[in-house]
Coordinates of C-alpha atoms in Angstrom, one line a residue:
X4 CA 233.9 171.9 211.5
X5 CA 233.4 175.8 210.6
X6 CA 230.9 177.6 212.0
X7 CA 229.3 177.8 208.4
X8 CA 229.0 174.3 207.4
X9 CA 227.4 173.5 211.4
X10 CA 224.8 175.9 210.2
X11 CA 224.4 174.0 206.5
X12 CA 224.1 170.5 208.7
X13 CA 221.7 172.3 211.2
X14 CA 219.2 173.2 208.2
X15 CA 219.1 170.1 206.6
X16 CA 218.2 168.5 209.5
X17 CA 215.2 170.3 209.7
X18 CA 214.5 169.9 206.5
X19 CA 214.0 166.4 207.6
X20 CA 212.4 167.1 210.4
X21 CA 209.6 169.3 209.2
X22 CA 207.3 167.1 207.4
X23 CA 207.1 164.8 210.9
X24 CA 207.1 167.8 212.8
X25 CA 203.9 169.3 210.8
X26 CA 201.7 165.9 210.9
X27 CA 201.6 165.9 214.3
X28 CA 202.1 170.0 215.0
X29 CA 200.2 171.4 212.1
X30 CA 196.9 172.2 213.5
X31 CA 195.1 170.3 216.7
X32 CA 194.0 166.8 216.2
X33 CA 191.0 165.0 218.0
X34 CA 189.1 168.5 217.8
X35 CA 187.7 170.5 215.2
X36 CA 185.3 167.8 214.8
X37 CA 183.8 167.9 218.2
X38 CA 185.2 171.6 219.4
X39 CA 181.7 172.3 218.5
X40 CA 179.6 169.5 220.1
X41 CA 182.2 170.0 223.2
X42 CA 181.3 173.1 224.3
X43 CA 177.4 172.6 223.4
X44 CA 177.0 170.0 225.4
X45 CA 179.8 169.5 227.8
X46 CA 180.1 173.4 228.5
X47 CA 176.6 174.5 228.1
X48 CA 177.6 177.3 225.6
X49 CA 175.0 178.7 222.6
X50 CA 176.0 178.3 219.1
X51 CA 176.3 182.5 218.8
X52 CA 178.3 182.0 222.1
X53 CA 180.6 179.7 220.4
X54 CA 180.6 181.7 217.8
X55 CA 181.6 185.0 219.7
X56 CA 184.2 183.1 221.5
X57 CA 186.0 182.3 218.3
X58 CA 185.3 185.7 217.1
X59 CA 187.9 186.6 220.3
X60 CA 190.8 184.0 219.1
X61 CA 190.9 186.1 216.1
X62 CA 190.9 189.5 218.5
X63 CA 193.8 188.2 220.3
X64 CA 195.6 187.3 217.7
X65 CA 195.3 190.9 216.4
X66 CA 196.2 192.2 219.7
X67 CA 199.5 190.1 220.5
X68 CA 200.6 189.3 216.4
X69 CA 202.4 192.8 216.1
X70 CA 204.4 192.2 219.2
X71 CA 205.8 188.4 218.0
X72 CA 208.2 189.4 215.6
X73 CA 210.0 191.4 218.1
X74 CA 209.7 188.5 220.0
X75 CA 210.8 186.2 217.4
X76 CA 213.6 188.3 216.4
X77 CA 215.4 188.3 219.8
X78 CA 215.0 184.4 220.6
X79 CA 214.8 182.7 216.9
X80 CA 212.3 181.3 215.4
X81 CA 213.2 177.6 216.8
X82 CA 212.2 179.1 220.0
X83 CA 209.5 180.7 218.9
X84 CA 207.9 177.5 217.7
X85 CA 208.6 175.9 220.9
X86 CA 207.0 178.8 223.1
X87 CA 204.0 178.2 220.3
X88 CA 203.6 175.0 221.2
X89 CA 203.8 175.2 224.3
X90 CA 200.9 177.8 224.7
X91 CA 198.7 175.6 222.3
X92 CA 199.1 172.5 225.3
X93 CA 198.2 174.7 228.1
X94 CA 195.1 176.0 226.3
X95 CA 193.4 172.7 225.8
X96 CA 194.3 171.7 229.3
X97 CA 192.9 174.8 230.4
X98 CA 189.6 174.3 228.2
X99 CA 189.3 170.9 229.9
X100 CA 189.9 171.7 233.9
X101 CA 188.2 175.0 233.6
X102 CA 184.6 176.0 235.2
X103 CA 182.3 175.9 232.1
X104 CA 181.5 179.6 231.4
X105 CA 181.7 181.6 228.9
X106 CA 184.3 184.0 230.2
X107 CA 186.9 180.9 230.2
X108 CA 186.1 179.9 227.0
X109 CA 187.3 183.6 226.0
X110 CA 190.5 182.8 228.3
X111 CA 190.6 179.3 226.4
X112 CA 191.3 181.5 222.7
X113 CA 193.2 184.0 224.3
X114 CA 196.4 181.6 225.0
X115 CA 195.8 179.7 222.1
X116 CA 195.9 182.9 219.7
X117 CA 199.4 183.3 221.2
X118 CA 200.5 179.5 220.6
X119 CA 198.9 179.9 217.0
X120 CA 200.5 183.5 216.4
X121 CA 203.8 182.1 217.5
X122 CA 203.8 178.9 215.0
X123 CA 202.3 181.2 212.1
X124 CA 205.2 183.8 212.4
X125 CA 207.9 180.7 212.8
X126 CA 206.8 177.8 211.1
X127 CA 207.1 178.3 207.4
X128 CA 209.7 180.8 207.3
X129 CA 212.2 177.7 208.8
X130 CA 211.2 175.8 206.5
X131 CA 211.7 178.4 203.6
X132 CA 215.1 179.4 205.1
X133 CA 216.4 176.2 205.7
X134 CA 216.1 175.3 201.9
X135 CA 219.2 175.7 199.8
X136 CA 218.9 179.0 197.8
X137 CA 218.3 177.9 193.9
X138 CA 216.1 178.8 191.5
X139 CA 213.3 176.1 192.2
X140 CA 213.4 177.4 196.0
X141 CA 209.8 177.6 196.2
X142 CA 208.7 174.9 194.0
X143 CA 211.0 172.9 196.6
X144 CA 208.9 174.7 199.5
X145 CA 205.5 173.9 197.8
X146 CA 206.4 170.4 197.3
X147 CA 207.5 169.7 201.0
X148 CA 205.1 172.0 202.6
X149 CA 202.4 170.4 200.6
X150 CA 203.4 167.0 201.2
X151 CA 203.8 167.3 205.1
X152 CA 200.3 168.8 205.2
X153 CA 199.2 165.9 203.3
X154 CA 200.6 163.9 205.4
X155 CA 198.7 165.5 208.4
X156 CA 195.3 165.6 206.5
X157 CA 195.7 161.7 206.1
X158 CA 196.7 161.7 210.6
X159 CA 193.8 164.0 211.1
X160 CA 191.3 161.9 208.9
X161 CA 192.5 158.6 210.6
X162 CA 191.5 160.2 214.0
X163 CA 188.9 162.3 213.2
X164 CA 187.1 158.9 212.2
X165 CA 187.5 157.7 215.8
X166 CA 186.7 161.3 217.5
X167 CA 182.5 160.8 217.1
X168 CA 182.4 157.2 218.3
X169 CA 184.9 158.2 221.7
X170 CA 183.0 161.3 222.1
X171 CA 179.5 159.5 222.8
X172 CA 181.6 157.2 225.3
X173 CA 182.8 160.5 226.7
X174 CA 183.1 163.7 226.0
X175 CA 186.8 164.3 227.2
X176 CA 188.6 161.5 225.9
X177 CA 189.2 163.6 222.6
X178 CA 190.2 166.5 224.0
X179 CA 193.0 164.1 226.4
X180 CA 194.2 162.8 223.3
X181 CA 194.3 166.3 221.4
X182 CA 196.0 167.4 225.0
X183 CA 198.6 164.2 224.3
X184 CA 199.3 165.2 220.3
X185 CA 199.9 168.9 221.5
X186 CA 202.7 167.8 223.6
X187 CA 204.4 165.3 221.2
X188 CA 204.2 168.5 218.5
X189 CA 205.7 170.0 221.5
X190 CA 208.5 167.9 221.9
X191 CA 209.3 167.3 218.4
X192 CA 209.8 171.1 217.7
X193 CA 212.6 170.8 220.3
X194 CA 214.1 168.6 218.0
X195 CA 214.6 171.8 215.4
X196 CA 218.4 172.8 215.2
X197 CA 219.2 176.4 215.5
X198 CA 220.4 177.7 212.3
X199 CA 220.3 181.6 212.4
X200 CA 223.5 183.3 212.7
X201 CA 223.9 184.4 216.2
X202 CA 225.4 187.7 216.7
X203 CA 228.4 188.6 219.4
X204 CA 227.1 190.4 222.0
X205 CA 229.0 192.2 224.7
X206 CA 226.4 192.5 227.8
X207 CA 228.3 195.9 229.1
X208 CA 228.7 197.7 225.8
X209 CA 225.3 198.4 223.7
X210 CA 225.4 200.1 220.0
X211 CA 223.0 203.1 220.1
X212 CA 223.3 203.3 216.2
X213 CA 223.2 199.4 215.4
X214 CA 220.2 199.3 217.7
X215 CA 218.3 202.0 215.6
X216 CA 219.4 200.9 212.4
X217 CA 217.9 197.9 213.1
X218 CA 214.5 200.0 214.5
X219 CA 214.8 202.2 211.4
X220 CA 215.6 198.9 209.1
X221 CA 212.0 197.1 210.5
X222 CA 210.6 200.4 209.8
X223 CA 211.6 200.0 205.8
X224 CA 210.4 197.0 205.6
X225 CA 206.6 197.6 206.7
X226 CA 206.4 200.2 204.6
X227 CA 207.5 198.0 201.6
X228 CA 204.7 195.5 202.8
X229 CA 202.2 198.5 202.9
X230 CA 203.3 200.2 199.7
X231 CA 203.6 196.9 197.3
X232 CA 200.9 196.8 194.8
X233 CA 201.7 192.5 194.7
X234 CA 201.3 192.4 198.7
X235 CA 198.1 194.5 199.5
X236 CA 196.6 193.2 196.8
X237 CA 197.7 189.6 198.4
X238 CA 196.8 190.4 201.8
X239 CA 193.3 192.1 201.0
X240 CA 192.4 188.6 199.8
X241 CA 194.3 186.2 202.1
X242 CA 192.2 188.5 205.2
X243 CA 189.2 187.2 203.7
X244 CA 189.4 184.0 202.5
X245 CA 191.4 183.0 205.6
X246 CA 187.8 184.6 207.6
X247 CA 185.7 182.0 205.4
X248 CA 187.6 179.4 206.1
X249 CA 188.2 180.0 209.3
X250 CA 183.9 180.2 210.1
X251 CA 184.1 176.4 208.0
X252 CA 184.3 174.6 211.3
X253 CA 181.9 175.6 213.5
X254 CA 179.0 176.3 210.0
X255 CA 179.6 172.8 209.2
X256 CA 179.1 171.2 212.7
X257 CA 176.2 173.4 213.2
X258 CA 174.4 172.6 209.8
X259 CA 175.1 169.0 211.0
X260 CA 173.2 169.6 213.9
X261 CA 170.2 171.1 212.2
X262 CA 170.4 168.0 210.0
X263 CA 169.6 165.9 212.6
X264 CA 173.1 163.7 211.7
X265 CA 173.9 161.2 214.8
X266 CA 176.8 162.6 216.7
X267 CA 178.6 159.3 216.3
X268 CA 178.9 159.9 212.5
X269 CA 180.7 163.4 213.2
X270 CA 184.1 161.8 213.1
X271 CA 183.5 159.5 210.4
X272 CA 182.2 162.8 208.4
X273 CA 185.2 164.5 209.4
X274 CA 187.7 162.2 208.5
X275 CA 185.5 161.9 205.0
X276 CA 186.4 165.3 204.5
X277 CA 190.1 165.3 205.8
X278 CA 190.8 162.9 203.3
X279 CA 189.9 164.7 200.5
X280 CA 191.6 167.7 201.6
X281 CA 194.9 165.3 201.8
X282 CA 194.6 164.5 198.7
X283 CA 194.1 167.9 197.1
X284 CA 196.6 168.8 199.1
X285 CA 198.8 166.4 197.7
X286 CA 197.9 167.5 194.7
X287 CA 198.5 171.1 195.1
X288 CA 201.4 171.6 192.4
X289 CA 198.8 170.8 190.1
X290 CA 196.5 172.8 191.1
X291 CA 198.8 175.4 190.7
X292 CA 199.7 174.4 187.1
X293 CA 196.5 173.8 186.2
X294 CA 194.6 176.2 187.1
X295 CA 197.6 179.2 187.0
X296 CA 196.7 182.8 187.8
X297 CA 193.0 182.0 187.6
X298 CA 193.7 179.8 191.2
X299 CA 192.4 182.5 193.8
X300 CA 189.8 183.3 191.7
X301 CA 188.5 179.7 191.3
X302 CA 188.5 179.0 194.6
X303 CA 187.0 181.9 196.2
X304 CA 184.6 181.9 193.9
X305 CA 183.2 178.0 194.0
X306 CA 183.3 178.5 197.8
X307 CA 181.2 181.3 198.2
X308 CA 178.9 179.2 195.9
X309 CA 179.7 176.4 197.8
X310 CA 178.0 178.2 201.2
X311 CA 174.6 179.4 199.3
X312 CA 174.1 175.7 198.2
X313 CA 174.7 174.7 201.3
X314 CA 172.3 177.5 203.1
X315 CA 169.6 176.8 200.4
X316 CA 169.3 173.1 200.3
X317 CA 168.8 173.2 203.9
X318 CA 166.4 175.9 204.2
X319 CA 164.1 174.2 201.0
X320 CA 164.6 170.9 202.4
X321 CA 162.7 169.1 199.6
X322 CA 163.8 165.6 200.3
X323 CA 166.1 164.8 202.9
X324 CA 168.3 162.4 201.4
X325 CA 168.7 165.1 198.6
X326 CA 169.6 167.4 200.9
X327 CA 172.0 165.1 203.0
X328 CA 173.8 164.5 199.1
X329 CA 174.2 168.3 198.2
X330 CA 175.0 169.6 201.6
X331 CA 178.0 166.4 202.2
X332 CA 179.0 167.3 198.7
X333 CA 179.1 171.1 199.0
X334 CA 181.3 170.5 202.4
X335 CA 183.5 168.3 200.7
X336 CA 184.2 170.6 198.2
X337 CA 185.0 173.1 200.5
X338 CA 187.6 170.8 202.2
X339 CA 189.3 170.1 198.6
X340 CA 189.9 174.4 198.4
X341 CA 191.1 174.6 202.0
X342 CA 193.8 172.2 201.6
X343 CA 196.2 173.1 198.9
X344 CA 195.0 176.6 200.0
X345 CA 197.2 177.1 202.8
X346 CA 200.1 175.7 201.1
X347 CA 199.8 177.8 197.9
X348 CA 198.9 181.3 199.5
X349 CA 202.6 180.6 201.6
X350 CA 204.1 180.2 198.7
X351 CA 203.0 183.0 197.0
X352 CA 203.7 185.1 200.2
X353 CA 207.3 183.9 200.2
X354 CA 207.8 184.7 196.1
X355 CA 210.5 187.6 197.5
X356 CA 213.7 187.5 197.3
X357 CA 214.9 188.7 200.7
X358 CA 214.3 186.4 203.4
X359 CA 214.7 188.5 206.0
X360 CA 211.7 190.0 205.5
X361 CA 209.3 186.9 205.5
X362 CA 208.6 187.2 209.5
X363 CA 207.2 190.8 208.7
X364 CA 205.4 189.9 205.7
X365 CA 203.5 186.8 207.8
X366 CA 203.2 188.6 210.9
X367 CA 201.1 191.1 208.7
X368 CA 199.3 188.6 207.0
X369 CA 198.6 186.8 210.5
X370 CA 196.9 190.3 211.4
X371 CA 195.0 191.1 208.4
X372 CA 193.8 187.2 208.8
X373 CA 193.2 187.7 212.6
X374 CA 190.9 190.9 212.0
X375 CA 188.6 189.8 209.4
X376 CA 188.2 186.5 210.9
X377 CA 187.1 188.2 213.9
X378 CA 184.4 190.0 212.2
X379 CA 183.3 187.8 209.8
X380 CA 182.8 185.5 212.9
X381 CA 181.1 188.2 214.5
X382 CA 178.9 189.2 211.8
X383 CA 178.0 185.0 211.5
X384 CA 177.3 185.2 215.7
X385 CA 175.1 188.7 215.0
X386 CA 173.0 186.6 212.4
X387 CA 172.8 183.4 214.5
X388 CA 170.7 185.5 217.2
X389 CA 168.2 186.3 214.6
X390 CA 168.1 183.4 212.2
X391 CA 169.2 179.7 211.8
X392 CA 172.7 178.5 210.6
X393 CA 171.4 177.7 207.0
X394 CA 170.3 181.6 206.9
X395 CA 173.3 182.4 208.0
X396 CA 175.9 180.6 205.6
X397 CA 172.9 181.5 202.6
X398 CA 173.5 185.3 203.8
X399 CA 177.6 184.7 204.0
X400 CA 177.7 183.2 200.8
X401 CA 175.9 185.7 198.7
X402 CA 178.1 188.8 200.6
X403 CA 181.5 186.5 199.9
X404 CA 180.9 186.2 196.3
X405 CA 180.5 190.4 195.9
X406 CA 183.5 190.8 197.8
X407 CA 185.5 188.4 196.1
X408 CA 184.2 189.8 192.6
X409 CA 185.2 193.2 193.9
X410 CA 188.5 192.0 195.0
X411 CA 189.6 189.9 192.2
X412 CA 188.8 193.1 189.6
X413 CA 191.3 195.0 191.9
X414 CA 194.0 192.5 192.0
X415 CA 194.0 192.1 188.1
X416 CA 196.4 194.2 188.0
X417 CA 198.5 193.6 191.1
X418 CA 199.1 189.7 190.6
X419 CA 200.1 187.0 188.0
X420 CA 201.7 189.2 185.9
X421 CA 204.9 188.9 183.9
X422 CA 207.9 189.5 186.1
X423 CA 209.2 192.8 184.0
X424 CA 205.4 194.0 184.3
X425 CA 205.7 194.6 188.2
X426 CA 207.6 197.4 189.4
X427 CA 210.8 196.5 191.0
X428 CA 209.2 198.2 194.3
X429 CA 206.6 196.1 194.7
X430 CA 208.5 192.9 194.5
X431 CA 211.7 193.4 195.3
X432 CA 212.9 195.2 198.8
X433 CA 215.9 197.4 198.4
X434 CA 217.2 198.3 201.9
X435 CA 217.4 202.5 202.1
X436 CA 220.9 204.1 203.0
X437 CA 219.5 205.2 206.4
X438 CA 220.4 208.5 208.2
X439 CA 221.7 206.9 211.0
X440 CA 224.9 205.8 208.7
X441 CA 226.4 209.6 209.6
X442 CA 225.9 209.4 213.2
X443 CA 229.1 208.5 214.9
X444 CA 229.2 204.9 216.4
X445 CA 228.4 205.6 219.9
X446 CA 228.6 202.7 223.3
X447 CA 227.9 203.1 226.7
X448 CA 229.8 201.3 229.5
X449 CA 227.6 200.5 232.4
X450 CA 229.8 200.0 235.4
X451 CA 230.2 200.7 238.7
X452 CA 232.3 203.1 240.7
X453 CA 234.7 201.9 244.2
X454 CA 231.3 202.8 246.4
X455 CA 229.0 200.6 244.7
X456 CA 227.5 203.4 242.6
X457 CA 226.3 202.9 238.7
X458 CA 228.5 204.7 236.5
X459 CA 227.7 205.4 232.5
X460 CA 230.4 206.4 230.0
X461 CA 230.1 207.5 226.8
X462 CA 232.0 206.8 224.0

């Protein structure tokens, strides 16, 4: 068997794999529901500590994400989704064993923004890669990346359901059994055949000029991100969406709290909510058909909207059944954006006809997300010292929907256009002849001489 059709076999094994791989490895399980009633109450942490904490996750991330796709380059992205999951496992071990202070709830985001920055970078872009090359590549990539995220929505609701009621028996046994899915992800991503072509690689005799070519290469190819009308303009409003969505969490357990709902019914809630999200998610290449170019603007839009409901109800509290039916629904809209989201904003990102530079484009994107995260979780702790939650999300919701006005007007005329309206620069990256191709191929021996001395030739 050639080397060639070993590496055809190799991705269409992990075609197969993928969708099992992402139901258990997609996101934690047996946790976002009670991450928030967990460290209330088990670890004695404040709702703006909480808060601050998960503004550092998203400061880590932006400290360590330039720094994995040097990573990733050198041992794959196989490994790299291994090392990921890996991290993720010891972080929730960690969060368990540790001393309940704050500063190890910082340490706690810390390794998991590595774990998470790892599986961002990797993830997808096997997925993408291992896909035959056709025209329908990405319509192929939505429709399998959707469906295995439906399929983890439908895991997560199942256990989300059970999460409240084990919780109130103790407060540990969900985060033992998100500890226990962590490591099955783990294992299962060993499962992922390597698939990129691996280079020959003499360990005496290093290329000066291939090694910056390739320097000078990954320099091109961050200035295409940077300069591509189609890609800020994508980035700008991936960073903040992904910010909102990322505050979802923590808003909704705390407006459940100020509700007064039972923290039995947390999981049941959650898994409410999951489900819808599978379902949308399921749904996601209609969403995309239906809705077309006006997508991004529909659902940043109704979620911003979405958040003032939900801040107002509370705060009027006119009948509480009333508000119980508006905020639940509000929240369960919310959950119907966020799940074809995800799906559809990686598809987009990968609508670029050089794979090779999908690690850079989502290792960007994975920083712009980590940075506003962080402060748009900061600016939610800030508020929380001064005002209640329902303040809070009425205050978020109001400055969302300006910015998301503001940012849809720019990106009219950076997205959904015709293909021959773009400029072939902002679509397309074109490799530059480099300088480096007059330099004379240079190597270096690294030996050693008769008494044990390091020599160096150059040749």
């Amino acid at each position: 068997m050639t080397e060639e059709e070993k590496i055809k076999l190799a991705k269409q094994k992990n075609v197969k794999i993928y969708p099992i791989y992402k139901m258990f490895s997609w996101d934690l399980l047996f946790y976002y529901s009670i991450i928030f009633l967990f460290m209330n109450q088990i670890k004695g942490l404040s709702a703006s500590d909480i808060f601050i904490g998960d503004a550092f996750y998203l400061i880590f991330k932006m400290i360590f994400q330039p720094f994995i796709p040097m990573i990733v380059n050198v041992i794959g992205k196989r490994k790299g989704t291994i090392i990921g999951n890996i991290f993720l496992s010891i972080s929730i071990l960690y969060i368990m064993l540790s001393y309940p202070i704050f500063l190890n709830y910082i340490i706690f985001n810390m390794i998991m923004a590595i774990g998470f920055a790892f599986k961002g970078t990797c993830e997808a872009t096997i997925l993408h890669e291992c896909i035959e090359n056709n025209e329908k590549k990405n319509s192929i990539f939505g429709k399998i990346d959707g469906r295995s995220s439906a399929y983890w929505y439908m895991f997560e609701a199942v256990s989300a359901v059970t999460t409240g009621f084990l919780f109130v028996i103790n407060g540990y046994i969900p985060m033992c059994l998100c500890f226990i899915f962590c490591l099955i992800g783990t294992l299962i991503s060993f499962k992922f055949e390597p698939y990129e072509v691996k280079l020959q690689r003499d360990k005496k005799k290093h290329s000066i000029k291939t090694l910056l070519s390739k320097i000078d290469l990954a320099k091109q190819e961050y200035l295409f991100i940077l300069k591509s009308k189609r890609l800020r303009a994508l980035l700008l409003f991936s960073g903040v969406f992904y910010g909102m969505l990322y505050i979802r969490s923590t808003i909704t357990s705390s407006i459940l709290v100020d509700i007064e709902i039972p923290e039995k019914y947390f999981g049941i809630i959650s898994g409410a909510f999951t489900l819808f999200a599978s379902i949308a998610t399921w749904k996601q290449q209609w969403f995309h058909k239906r809705l077309g170019n006006k997508l991004l603007t529909v659902f940043s839009l109704t979620y911003s909207i979405s958040l003032v409901l939900i801040g107002l109800t509370v705060i009027i509290n006119i009948n509480y059944k009333l508000t119980l039916i508006i905020t639940i629904s509000m929240m369960i809209i919310q959950n119907i954006i966020k799940g074809p989201y995800y799906t559809l904003i990686k598809r987009y990102l990968n609508s670029f006809p050089n794979e090779n530079i999908s690690v850079k484009i989502y290792s960007v994107n994975g920083l712009v997300e980590a940075t506003s995260g962080a402060v748009i979780s900061l600016i939610v702790s800030v508020l929380l010292n001064y005002t209640t939650t329902a303040y809070s999300a009425l205050i978020i919701g109001i400055v969302a929907f300006i910015i998301f006005i503001n940012i849809l007007d720019y990106m009219k005329t950076r997205i959904g256009l015709k293909p021959e309206e773009y400029r072939k620069e902002d679509i397309e990256f074109i490799p530059q002849v480099s300088e480096l191709e007059n330099i004379r191929e240079v190597e270096i021996a690294v030996g050693m001489d008769k008494n044990g001395e390091t020599t160096i030739e150059i040749k």
